[in-house]
Amino acid sequence: MTISPDTPAETKQGLDGQAAGQVVISVDAMGGDRGPASVVAGLVLSAHKNPRIAFILHGDEAVLAPLVAKHPELSGRCTLRHAARTVSMEDKPSQVMRNGQGTSMWSCIESVKQGEATVAVSCGNTGALMAISMIRLRKLPGVNRPAIACLWPSRSAGGFNVMLDVGADVKADAEDLVQFATMGASYARNGLNLKRPRVGLLNVGTEENKGRPELKQAYEMMPAVSAVGDFDFVGFVEGGDIPGDRVDVIVTDGFSGNVALKTGEGTAKLLADFMREAFSGSFLTKIAAIFAIGALRRLQKRMDPRRVNGGVFLGLNGTVVKSHGSADATGVSAAIKLAFDLAKSGFNERLAARVASAGQARQDEAQDIDKSGVI
Amino acid sequence: MTISPDTPAETKQGLDGQAAGQVVISVDAMGGDRGPASVVAGLVLSAHKNPRIAFILHGDEAVLAPLVAKHPELSGRCTLRHAARTVSMEDKPSQVMRNGQGTSMWSCIESVKQGEATVAVSCGNTGALMAISMIRLRKLPGVNRPAIACLWPSRSAGGFNVMLDVGADVKADAEDLVQFATMGASYARNGLNLKRPRVGLLNVGTEENKGRPELKQAYEMMPAVSAVGDFDFVGFVEGGDIPGDRVDVIVTDGFSGNVALKTGEGTAKLLADFMREAFSGSFLTKIAAIFAIGALRRLQKRMDPRRVNGGVFLGLNGTVVKSHGSADATGVSAAIKLAFDLAKSGFNERLAARVASAGQARQDEAQDIDKSGVI
């Protein structure tokens, strides 16, 4: 089998039977904290910036039709798909898995399953979205455990690192971690335009003998997989490396990844508050803030979490982008841009090819060991 | 058995046979990244601020004697204890455990073991310090797994939260987590002056059914222990709550805790860099920075990690404060202040009493269940 190199290329659009050059994104209009108006406002922003984008929008037609009608930018580029029910933030994934049909989230994933759209975007309940995605799209051949990858502001040349898993599952064994490395590298290549991503395993120290057993085992397995997966394995990294420039991809289990993600977000928010307070104390500091306004705006833009809105589900037969629940128009538009970029590069086919060849290489290696008489 | 309430009180000084009212701190002068001069400078700062503090300083006498002689503030308050060898940052804990005698770190812990000093402070290798502390001080009766607790800048009234374990061990079972809660609450009471700390279990969601099995089990065990341990159990918390004001104490295993700590530090450092860059762009922003200097200084002080320098080892027969390896004089002085406050309040005896009564309560409960015929 030959591997299609998964560097971004614009060869895939039009595969879905759309108007020439158009990329269709399936969007769940309901279930976010700010309601469908914010989602539609995000669509408008994206449609305005990108003439090659089209949408299938899922949700209550009575609510959505008037919202969409207000915006001529969406005319002819936004198909409504009625779904009477909404998955709430409180709904349990297991229940949604059984009774989720008829919800806007289910309908949104269904459009990807049916090949009408290339990527799905939702601001709703993460657990429920993963459950529906798993049951409808199914795992890619050879994938044990799908993962959620996020982009993290960093000192790396591109300004961002990839971290996974940030919450698809609370555990991951050595095999899963190695597969996360292959998937994360593929995502970094397509999402961040990196030819040969540097991948690190998150641990509590950088020495080889540190950490949990599954980490030591994954460490041993990594070199063979990195050769096929076309990435550099740099070894163990620590929490401080997540926003650093030592690696492009940080691999960890969904528990540690989720803790790290939320700790980072919480710390950034605390410091932003401290900064606001520092500049709103006295009359003099208020004057100072006026003088510093350019610098402060630049800083705020760089720290703005809405600019990197979107966790991506990896390892399924289709790409799903999970937007932040509280995303406003800017945030939704960022998630749609990510979805567009991934659809345009034919990301999921490339990822599938990488996973398949990594699996093949591991099997070959096992056979070689077998033949040599070593167990 | 009666419990001595572990609210801070000044009844313990003098117990160590020192001059009336003096508290003796054992300090490892070697092994930090900046060398013994920084440590001695930290001692000088502390001695200057606090007339009730005295030191036993461990390390190479030929190096230390001239450093100490330079500072009249230390005269008569600093005993030198010669140790020819130094534990380096690269030394493996297991080796130090076997061959560590004769190092300044070993000697530093020995002073606490012998009752010459109440608390030990070191800037050296964390793993080696924990290994020596375990082997020389031994675990408190009833403690399965010691933990390292850190203070985290937060929105809570006191300005800080406690998190543990941040790296004593990579794993913790349900029993350990419950014990961390008791120890962390005791530390918050003595270190942060909180009468009834709010304790949360770190998880990837706040719903009862989320997370790993040991977390669900610890969740069930917590109410009984919180009654005896005199703390409020608020349930599961997430990474975003670590710098928040929902809880005072965050309980987790040493792997997740270490990842969170280093991620938070890394994020804070990245944002500080972004801020510096924002204010050093053009001539105009440099002028703005001059106007904003008061606000910027206040912000910098609030974000300064040196102000909260010191992880505390909990669960041993003696208190050990681990200062940051790269601590300068201000950082060392902060670690010494923490050591002084804990020594003064008789913290370790109070912690031991809490652990003992929590263990007793758990046994009583087990017997009650046994008698009632429920297994």
XYZ file of C-alpha atoms in Angstrom:
750
model
C 0.000 0.000 0.000
C 1.272 3.491 -0.783
C 0.817 6.320 1.654
C -0.727 9.522 0.410
C 1.526 12.177 1.981
C -0.704 14.198 4.305
C 0.678 17.648 3.600
C -2.094 20.112 2.838
C -3.177 20.211 -0.774
C -6.299 21.459 -2.452
C -7.291 18.325 -4.264
C -10.289 17.151 -2.320
C -12.965 19.785 -2.734
C -15.752 18.881 -5.027
C -15.517 15.221 -3.984
C -18.728 15.629 -2.050
C -20.752 16.448 -5.105
C -21.018 20.157 -4.291
C -20.851 23.112 -6.628
C -17.324 23.354 -8.012
C -14.809 24.362 -5.353
C -17.376 24.654 -2.575
C -16.809 23.045 0.822
C -19.904 22.168 2.832
C -19.783 22.326 6.627
C -22.518 20.769 8.767
C -23.347 23.056 11.715
C -25.375 22.320 14.854
C -27.210 25.609 15.561
C -28.494 24.603 19.014
C -27.020 23.559 22.363
C -24.412 26.321 22.811
C -24.612 28.630 25.835
C -25.430 31.695 23.717
C -28.131 30.161 21.560
C -28.625 29.924 17.776
C -28.319 33.680 17.086
C -24.590 33.548 17.970
C -24.076 30.525 15.743
C -25.798 32.198 12.783
C -23.738 35.368 13.391
C -20.618 33.165 13.199
C -21.798 31.701 9.886
C -22.272 35.211 8.526
C -18.718 36.206 9.496
C -17.291 33.101 7.814
C -19.472 33.449 4.687
C -18.350 37.053 4.358
C -14.643 36.129 4.534
C -14.755 32.956 2.466
C -16.791 32.687 -0.758
C -16.020 28.955 -1.088
C -17.879 27.917 2.052
C -21.459 26.577 2.304
C -23.491 25.291 5.246
C -26.098 22.768 6.288
C -27.607 24.210 9.464
C -29.404 21.912 11.919
C -32.009 22.963 14.491
C -35.497 24.322 15.032
C -36.583 25.706 11.647
C -39.072 28.130 13.201
C -36.190 29.784 15.064
C -33.523 29.460 12.389
C -35.383 30.501 9.229
C -35.963 34.137 10.318
C -32.379 34.417 11.659
C -30.899 33.194 8.363
C -33.331 35.310 6.254
C -31.933 38.483 7.836
C -28.520 37.917 6.240
C -28.241 38.129 2.437
C -24.654 36.757 2.700
C -26.169 33.362 3.537
C -28.618 33.325 0.651
C -28.148 30.191 -1.451
C -25.305 28.972 0.737
C -27.160 27.746 3.814
C -29.506 24.761 3.752
C -31.764 24.394 6.805
C -32.367 20.922 8.228
C -35.147 20.852 10.818
C -34.565 19.053 14.130
C -37.148 19.535 16.850
C -35.035 18.517 19.848
C -31.874 19.942 21.420
C -29.175 18.160 23.461
C -28.621 20.198 26.640
C -25.342 20.608 28.563
C -26.818 18.490 31.363
C -27.824 15.499 29.213
C -25.839 12.332 29.881
C -23.869 10.953 26.909
C -25.216 7.426 27.492
C -28.827 8.674 27.278
C -28.131 10.801 24.204
C -26.547 7.765 22.562
C -29.779 5.817 23.015
C -32.369 8.567 22.534
C -30.515 11.234 20.591
C -32.296 10.770 17.246
C -34.245 13.869 16.278
C -31.814 16.245 18.000
C -29.933 18.913 16.047
C -26.624 17.342 17.172
C -27.537 13.917 15.819
C -28.747 15.465 12.566
C -25.503 17.478 12.292
C -23.335 14.333 12.515
C -25.708 12.471 10.168
C -24.887 14.944 7.374
C -21.217 13.922 7.589
C -22.149 10.235 7.767
C -24.250 10.616 4.588
C -21.458 12.466 2.797
C -23.464 15.698 2.368
C -20.847 17.605 4.359
C -17.157 16.984 5.032
C -16.831 18.287 8.595
C -19.335 18.841 11.455
C -19.221 21.756 13.931
C -21.115 21.948 17.247
C -20.984 24.177 20.370
C -22.923 21.622 22.405
C -22.266 19.081 25.167
C -18.819 17.496 24.479
C -19.578 14.062 25.951
C -22.816 13.762 23.997
C -21.149 14.933 20.772
C -18.420 12.306 21.172
C -21.025 9.613 21.938
C -23.105 10.434 18.836
C -19.972 10.727 16.679
C -18.726 7.330 17.866
C -22.036 5.568 17.238
C -22.805 7.184 13.870
C -19.381 7.725 12.266
C -17.653 4.743 13.903
C -13.946 4.484 14.598
C -11.416 4.425 11.753
C -10.114 0.920 11.006
C -7.257 0.205 13.429
C -8.113 2.950 15.947
C -8.655 1.733 19.519
C -9.631 5.010 21.125
C -10.525 8.299 19.414
C -9.066 11.487 20.910
C -9.882 15.180 21.124
C -7.047 17.460 19.991
C -6.831 21.159 20.819
C -4.596 24.019 19.680
C -2.590 25.718 22.422
C -1.016 29.219 22.084
C 2.738 28.699 22.249
C 6.207 30.011 21.464
C 6.503 27.663 18.460
C 7.045 29.293 15.075
C 3.388 28.837 14.043
C 2.151 30.279 17.337
C 0.344 27.093 18.387
C 0.964 23.568 19.618
C -1.363 20.582 19.362
C -2.327 18.638 22.491
C -4.305 15.393 22.646
C -6.272 13.731 24.208
C -7.961 16.575 26.084
C -11.005 14.650 27.189
C -12.417 11.949 24.892
C -11.620 9.290 27.502
C -10.142 9.329 31.027
C -7.609 6.628 30.248
C -5.156 5.569 27.559
C -2.761 2.633 27.419
C 0.612 2.541 25.643
C -0.943 1.498 22.287
C -3.420 4.382 22.489
C -0.697 6.915 23.300
C 1.359 5.788 20.317
C -1.713 6.083 18.092
C -2.413 9.573 19.492
C 1.113 10.501 18.390
C 0.403 9.402 14.792
C -2.977 11.186 14.751
C -1.639 14.336 16.427
C 1.272 14.548 13.988
C -1.122 14.204 11.066
C -3.310 16.975 12.506
C -0.286 19.264 13.040
C 0.801 18.650 9.444
C -2.640 19.563 8.047
C -3.823 22.118 10.606
C -0.520 23.910 11.304
C 1.292 23.264 8.031
C 4.272 21.542 9.665
C 6.184 19.146 7.444
C 7.708 17.024 10.185
C 6.113 17.719 13.570
C 8.035 17.217 16.825
C 6.062 14.975 19.186
C 6.521 14.646 22.985
C 4.943 12.399 25.626
C 3.645 14.327 28.657
C 5.239 13.146 31.905
C 6.328 14.461 35.322
C 9.993 14.587 34.355
C 12.082 14.233 31.216
C 14.244 11.309 32.378
C 13.589 7.967 30.650
C 12.881 6.114 33.897
C 10.173 8.491 35.144
C 6.404 8.160 35.261
C 3.711 5.542 34.912
C 4.283 2.121 33.313
C 2.194 2.854 30.185
C 4.354 5.925 29.527
C 7.598 3.971 29.702
C 6.111 1.358 27.360
C 4.893 3.989 24.872
C 8.345 5.585 25.005
C 9.880 2.289 23.819
C 7.335 1.868 21.014
C 7.584 5.412 19.701
C 10.742 5.346 17.516
C 9.391 2.624 15.178
C 6.076 4.457 14.727
C 7.666 7.871 14.255
C 9.597 6.567 11.232
C 6.356 5.598 9.443
C 4.324 8.493 10.841
C 6.863 11.008 9.562
C 7.369 12.833 12.862
C 10.256 13.386 15.279
C 9.833 11.848 18.709
C 11.583 14.132 21.210
C 10.885 11.990 24.302
C 9.173 13.010 27.527
C 8.023 16.595 28.025
C 6.531 18.387 31.043
C 3.565 20.708 31.630
C 5.794 23.734 31.056
C 6.508 22.539 27.503
C 2.838 22.681 26.454
C 3.036 26.430 25.651
C 6.782 26.177 24.795
C 8.727 25.588 21.573
C 10.344 22.218 22.330
C 7.527 20.270 20.658
C 4.611 20.800 18.274
C 2.450 17.922 19.526
C 1.927 16.922 23.170
C 0.539 13.410 23.707
C -1.254 12.424 26.932
C -4.335 10.611 28.271
C -7.694 12.414 28.363
C -7.615 12.937 32.122
C -4.256 14.724 32.326
C -4.940 16.528 29.052
C -8.258 17.871 30.259
C -6.765 18.968 33.596
C -3.915 20.730 31.762
C -6.262 22.432 29.283
C -8.601 23.761 31.951
C -5.724 24.764 34.252
C -4.137 26.722 31.415
C -7.437 28.442 30.555
C -8.075 29.233 34.233
C -4.590 30.671 34.722
C -4.893 32.851 31.612
C -8.267 34.154 32.813
C -6.909 34.922 36.300
C -3.980 36.870 34.852
C -6.273 38.794 32.489
C -8.353 39.793 35.536
C -5.225 40.819 37.449
C -4.208 42.949 34.479
C -7.568 44.665 34.246
C -7.470 45.395 37.976
C -3.912 46.740 37.737
C -5.036 49.219 35.064
C -8.247 50.367 36.709
C -6.960 51.392 40.122
C -6.476 55.147 40.275
C -7.021 58.133 38.000
C -3.340 57.982 37.037
C -3.411 54.315 35.988
C -6.544 55.003 33.959
C -4.621 57.717 32.115
C -1.751 55.266 31.735
C -4.142 52.702 30.256
C -5.187 55.225 27.595
C -1.551 55.726 26.608
C -0.943 51.977 26.679
C -4.108 51.134 24.770
C -2.315 49.961 21.625
C -0.066 47.600 23.549
C -2.955 46.323 25.654
C -5.115 45.628 22.584
C -2.302 43.709 20.914
C -1.816 41.677 24.075
C -5.520 40.994 24.419
C -5.720 39.787 20.838
C -2.801 37.426 21.395
C -4.414 36.010 24.533
C -7.917 35.807 23.043
C -9.137 32.215 23.382
C -11.779 32.810 20.674
C -9.050 32.931 18.037
C -8.274 29.244 18.553
C -11.718 27.877 19.111
C -12.177 24.223 18.306
C -11.251 20.825 19.649
C -11.074 18.246 16.848
C -12.238 14.643 17.262
C -9.609 12.376 15.729
C -9.886 8.704 14.812
C -13.421 8.586 13.373
C -14.772 8.140 9.838
C -15.305 11.872 9.509
C -14.035 15.030 11.178
C -15.937 16.734 13.996
C -14.997 20.154 15.419
C -16.183 20.873 18.954
C -16.512 24.621 19.449
C -16.442 26.101 22.978
C -19.910 26.069 24.582
C -19.743 29.802 25.276
C -18.414 30.747 21.820
C -19.698 34.021 20.371
C -19.778 34.899 16.645
C -15.962 35.279 16.512
C -15.489 31.926 18.252
C -17.963 30.087 16.003
C -16.331 31.616 12.936
C -12.892 30.409 14.128
C -14.258 26.870 14.541
C -15.747 27.024 11.034
C -12.448 28.236 9.580
C -10.694 25.254 11.194
C -13.376 22.926 9.798
C -12.938 24.457 6.325
C -9.141 24.104 6.393
C -9.387 20.449 7.415
C -12.058 19.679 4.812
C -10.084 21.434 2.091
C -6.912 19.423 2.769
C -8.742 16.080 2.748
C -7.464 15.673 6.271
C -9.466 12.654 7.354
C -8.414 10.476 4.403
C -4.789 11.364 5.076
C -5.146 10.589 8.772
C -6.743 7.222 7.974
C -3.835 6.362 5.643
C -1.303 7.245 8.352
C -3.050 5.143 10.989
C -3.264 2.199 8.585
C 0.424 2.318 7.653
C 1.507 2.763 11.279
C -0.533 -0.318 12.162
C 1.012 -2.241 9.261
C 4.531 -1.253 10.355
C 3.840 -2.437 13.898
C 2.578 -5.782 12.582
C 5.607 -6.212 10.335
C 7.864 -5.460 13.265
C 6.054 -8.003 15.431
C 6.469 -10.632 12.686
C 10.169 -9.845 12.332
C 10.622 -10.309 16.065
C 8.642 -13.528 15.833
C 10.804 -14.875 13.007
C 14.009 -14.026 14.830
C 12.840 -16.154 17.723
C 12.701 -13.259 20.181
C 9.426 -13.028 22.052
C -8.360 10.465 72.217
C -8.971 14.217 72.000
C -8.037 16.199 68.955
C -5.942 19.277 69.381
C -7.694 21.776 67.101
C -5.166 22.648 64.446
C -5.902 26.350 64.178
C -2.681 28.355 64.372
C -1.518 29.226 67.886
C 1.835 30.273 69.252
C 2.294 27.614 71.878
C 4.991 25.471 70.401
C 8.094 27.597 70.176
C 10.691 26.830 72.819
C 9.802 23.145 72.676
C 12.986 22.525 70.753
C 15.225 23.681 73.592
C 16.108 26.933 71.839
C 16.452 30.373 73.327
C 13.017 31.548 74.491
C 10.688 32.212 71.575
C 13.236 31.303 68.910
C 12.348 28.989 66.053
C 15.185 27.044 64.448
C 15.041 26.223 60.717
C 17.407 23.689 59.163
C 18.606 24.922 55.755
C 20.418 23.025 52.976
C 22.821 25.623 51.523
C 23.837 23.537 48.489
C 22.135 21.937 45.495
C 20.116 24.932 44.244
C 20.670 26.288 40.728
C 22.079 29.601 41.989
C 24.486 28.199 44.581
C 24.972 28.882 48.315
C 25.382 32.672 47.993
C 21.694 33.012 47.053
C 20.656 30.818 49.960
C 22.705 32.860 52.450
C 21.272 36.078 50.978
C 17.792 34.632 51.614
C 18.733 33.873 55.230
C 19.883 37.474 55.639
C 16.547 38.813 54.327
C 14.595 36.589 56.715
C 16.830 37.330 59.697
C 16.421 41.027 59.031
C 12.614 40.812 58.984
C 12.141 38.325 61.798
C 14.154 38.519 65.049
C 12.721 35.206 66.309
C 14.287 33.058 63.609
C 17.545 31.071 63.862
C 19.262 28.701 61.409
C 21.342 25.564 61.158
C 23.049 25.822 57.769
C 24.340 22.668 56.062
C 27.051 22.520 53.410
C 30.714 23.025 52.634
C 32.080 25.030 55.578
C 34.977 26.466 53.552
C 32.419 28.066 51.224
C 29.771 28.957 53.781
C 31.852 30.429 56.633
C 33.076 33.471 54.653
C 29.577 34.042 53.171
C 27.967 34.044 56.614
C 30.757 36.132 58.187
C 29.962 38.964 55.765
C 26.537 39.502 57.345
C 26.362 40.737 60.942
C 22.581 40.032 60.927
C 23.402 36.310 61.055
C 25.858 36.589 63.940
C 24.861 34.241 66.774
C 21.799 33.043 64.862
C 23.347 30.739 62.292
C 25.103 27.482 63.203
C 27.206 25.927 60.441
C 27.121 22.158 59.959
C 29.789 20.907 57.585
C 28.837 18.441 54.835
C 31.423 17.719 52.178
C 29.110 16.345 49.474
C 26.244 17.872 47.489
C 23.240 16.155 45.880
C 23.030 17.353 42.265
C 19.861 17.847 40.202
C 20.886 14.838 38.077
C 21.343 12.375 40.965
C 18.785 9.556 41.066
C 16.633 9.390 44.222
C 17.308 5.662 44.633
C 21.083 6.240 44.642
C 20.844 9.181 47.037
C 18.739 7.020 49.344
C 21.556 4.454 49.522
C 24.619 6.710 49.382
C 23.325 10.091 50.502
C 25.026 10.203 53.909
C 27.526 13.025 54.097
C 25.556 15.274 51.734
C 24.226 18.657 52.878
C 20.670 17.491 52.072
C 20.945 14.424 54.297
C 22.462 16.510 57.083
C 19.672 19.094 56.722
C 16.953 16.453 57.241
C 18.978 14.871 60.072
C 18.668 18.086 62.118
C 14.872 17.744 62.038
C 15.087 14.038 62.846
C 17.283 14.830 65.891
C 14.915 17.579 67.067
C 17.488 20.365 66.701
C 15.250 22.138 64.190
C 11.504 22.062 63.563
C 11.374 22.429 59.771
C 13.881 21.741 56.969
C 14.283 23.878 53.819
C 16.132 22.835 50.637
C 16.383 24.162 47.039
C 17.789 20.844 45.815
C 16.605 17.839 43.771
C 12.943 17.156 44.711
C 13.012 13.394 44.219
C 16.176 13.006 46.301
C 14.801 15.274 49.037
C 11.627 13.181 49.242
C 13.669 9.956 49.282
C 15.910 11.154 52.146
C 12.919 12.576 54.036
C 11.058 9.272 53.740
C 13.988 7.154 54.901
C 15.097 9.418 57.769
C 11.861 10.978 59.052
C 9.567 8.036 58.195
C 5.889 8.309 57.452
C 3.438 9.471 60.127
C 1.512 6.591 61.732
C -1.470 5.812 59.496
C -0.165 7.601 56.385
C 0.074 5.410 53.254
C 1.602 7.909 50.881
C 3.151 11.302 51.700
C 2.271 14.212 49.396
C 3.756 17.502 48.253
C 1.426 20.480 48.680
C 1.873 23.811 46.909
C 0.239 27.227 47.194
C -1.468 28.525 44.045
C -2.345 32.210 43.408
C -6.144 32.368 43.287
C -9.281 34.463 43.609
C -9.948 33.073 47.111
C -10.108 35.620 49.948
C -6.590 34.765 51.167
C -5.171 35.044 47.635
C -4.015 31.411 47.488
C -5.299 27.875 47.200
C -3.564 24.674 48.302
C -3.052 21.829 45.807
C -1.719 18.346 46.554
C -0.132 15.985 45.536
C 2.031 17.890 43.037
C 4.653 15.204 42.573
C 5.578 12.980 45.524
C 4.235 9.925 43.666
C 2.725 9.323 40.208
C -0.256 7.433 41.591
C -2.802 7.585 44.408
C -5.707 5.271 45.254
C -8.996 6.297 46.883
C -7.606 5.909 50.435
C -4.635 8.116 49.558
C -6.849 10.819 48.042
C -9.012 10.916 51.154
C -5.897 11.207 53.305
C -4.584 14.004 51.059
C -7.860 15.825 51.788
C -7.282 15.603 55.554
C -3.643 16.662 55.250
C -4.408 19.461 52.772
C -7.175 20.846 54.974
C -4.823 20.833 57.968
C -2.191 22.672 55.913
C -4.742 25.265 54.721
C -5.844 25.823 58.314
C -2.272 26.414 59.529
C -0.690 27.933 56.440
C -3.603 30.080 55.197
C -5.450 30.668 58.472
C -8.730 29.151 57.255
C -10.994 27.792 59.967
C -12.941 25.365 57.808
C -11.315 24.863 54.410
C -13.358 23.893 51.342
C -11.893 20.783 49.717
C -12.494 19.551 46.154
C -11.422 16.445 44.209
C -9.857 17.238 40.832
C -11.714 15.575 37.953
C -12.617 16.131 34.281
C -16.170 17.200 35.116
C -18.221 18.063 38.178
C -20.899 15.385 37.768
C -20.827 12.550 40.311
C -20.549 9.808 37.699
C -17.470 11.233 35.933
C -13.847 10.194 36.034
C -11.695 7.296 37.087
C -12.854 4.554 39.499
C -10.605 5.687 42.385
C -12.130 9.164 42.158
C -15.687 7.874 42.409
C -14.656 5.735 45.388
C -12.923 8.659 47.131
C -16.031 10.778 46.482
C -18.108 8.247 48.449
C -15.634 8.114 51.345
C -15.189 11.864 51.692
C -18.261 12.955 53.723
C -17.381 10.741 56.728
C -13.782 11.976 56.773
C -14.689 15.630 56.296
C -16.774 15.556 59.500
C -13.735 14.511 61.555
C -11.224 16.489 59.528
C -13.228 19.689 60.022
C -13.456 20.635 56.349
C -16.229 21.068 53.793
C -16.172 18.638 50.887
C -17.538 20.468 47.836
C -17.303 17.502 45.431
C -15.517 17.308 42.095
C -13.736 20.370 40.726
C -11.996 21.008 37.383
C -8.670 22.490 36.304
C -10.278 25.929 36.006
C -11.119 25.859 39.723
C -7.458 25.590 40.796
C -6.942 29.387 40.582
C -10.640 30.066 41.387
C -12.590 30.723 44.588
C -14.835 27.627 44.676
C -12.388 25.687 46.881
C -9.382 26.269 49.130
C -7.815 22.816 48.722
C -7.556 20.821 45.479
C -6.865 17.089 45.911
C -5.359 14.977 43.113
C -2.705 12.338 42.384
C 0.929 13.381 41.919
C 0.859 12.919 38.145
C -2.108 15.195 37.398
C -1.031 17.631 40.112
C 2.457 17.957 38.674
C 1.113 18.410 35.133
C -1.315 21.102 36.363
C 1.380 22.921 38.367
C 3.851 23.033 35.501
C 1.163 23.924 32.949
C 0.039 26.831 35.134
C 3.619 28.058 35.594
C 4.286 27.714 31.861
C 1.134 29.605 30.917
C 1.929 32.432 33.349
C 5.450 32.705 31.944
C 4.179 32.785 28.341
C 1.699 35.568 29.154
C 4.374 37.567 30.990
C 6.536 37.315 27.839
C 3.599 38.388 25.639
C 3.080 41.391 27.916
C 6.724 42.425 27.770
C 6.657 42.160 23.979
C 3.436 44.179 23.777
C 5.079 47.001 25.729
C 8.404 47.042 23.926
C 7.284 47.419 20.332
C 7.502 51.018 19.232
C 8.648 54.335 20.644
C 5.022 55.126 21.541
C 4.436 51.894 23.493
C 7.688 52.489 25.356
C 6.359 55.913 26.394
C 3.084 54.203 27.350
C 4.999 51.718 29.480
C 6.549 54.598 31.416
C 3.104 56.013 32.141
C 1.804 52.556 33.050
C 4.796 51.660 35.195
C 2.894 51.694 38.496
C 0.196 49.384 37.188
C 2.744 47.086 35.549
C 4.797 46.808 38.740
C 1.717 45.958 40.791
C 0.774 43.312 38.261
C 4.280 41.869 38.188
C 4.326 41.618 41.975
C 1.018 39.795 41.978
C 2.254 37.326 39.369
C 5.697 36.885 40.957
C 6.209 33.165 41.617
C 8.963 33.944 44.141
C 6.383 35.266 46.596
C 4.871 31.788 47.054
C 7.975 29.695 46.967
C 7.778 26.371 48.707
C 6.199 22.981 48.260
C 5.583 21.298 51.616
C 6.050 17.546 52.179
C 3.071 16.304 54.189
C 2.675 13.007 56.030
C 6.142 12.609 57.557
C 7.459 12.870 61.127
C 8.681 16.391 60.506
C 7.981 19.190 58.036
C 10.119 19.714 54.922
C 9.819 22.754 52.645
C 11.063 22.287 49.076
C 12.081 25.644 47.645
C 12.254 26.126 43.855
C 15.618 25.057 42.447
C 16.141 28.436 40.802
C 15.064 30.469 43.860
C 16.953 33.739 44.432
C 17.243 35.511 47.810
C 13.583 36.624 47.712
C 12.465 33.085 46.890
C 14.576 31.459 49.610
C 13.305 34.013 52.123
C 9.678 33.199 51.164
C 10.352 29.480 51.723
C 11.898 30.267 55.126
C 8.903 32.397 56.099
C 6.609 29.484 55.252
C 8.817 27.151 57.317
C 8.737 29.587 60.239
C 4.929 29.935 60.147
C 4.471 26.161 60.109
C 7.004 25.614 62.922
C 5.446 28.329 65.056
C 1.951 26.838 64.816
C 3.116 23.342 65.775
C 1.742 22.281 62.416
C 3.125 18.772 62.207
C 1.726 17.655 65.586
C -1.682 18.998 64.600
C -1.525 17.255 61.239
C -0.558 13.980 62.937
C -3.525 14.283 65.314
C -5.902 14.884 62.396
C -4.631 11.904 60.444
C -4.916 9.697 63.534
C -8.499 10.714 64.293
C -9.561 10.440 60.640
C -8.145 6.891 60.643
C -9.976 6.110 63.874
C -13.270 7.420 62.466
C -12.867 5.252 59.354
C -12.232 2.177 61.524
C -15.271 2.913 63.703
C -17.388 3.319 60.601
C -16.115 0.016 59.190
C -16.982 -1.724 62.473
C -20.459 -0.186 62.503
C -21.063 -1.464 58.998
C -19.718 -4.852 60.066
C -22.060 -5.027 63.064
C -25.064 -4.040 60.997
C -24.433 -7.035 58.784
C -23.730 -4.968 55.678
C -20.520 -5.886 53.934
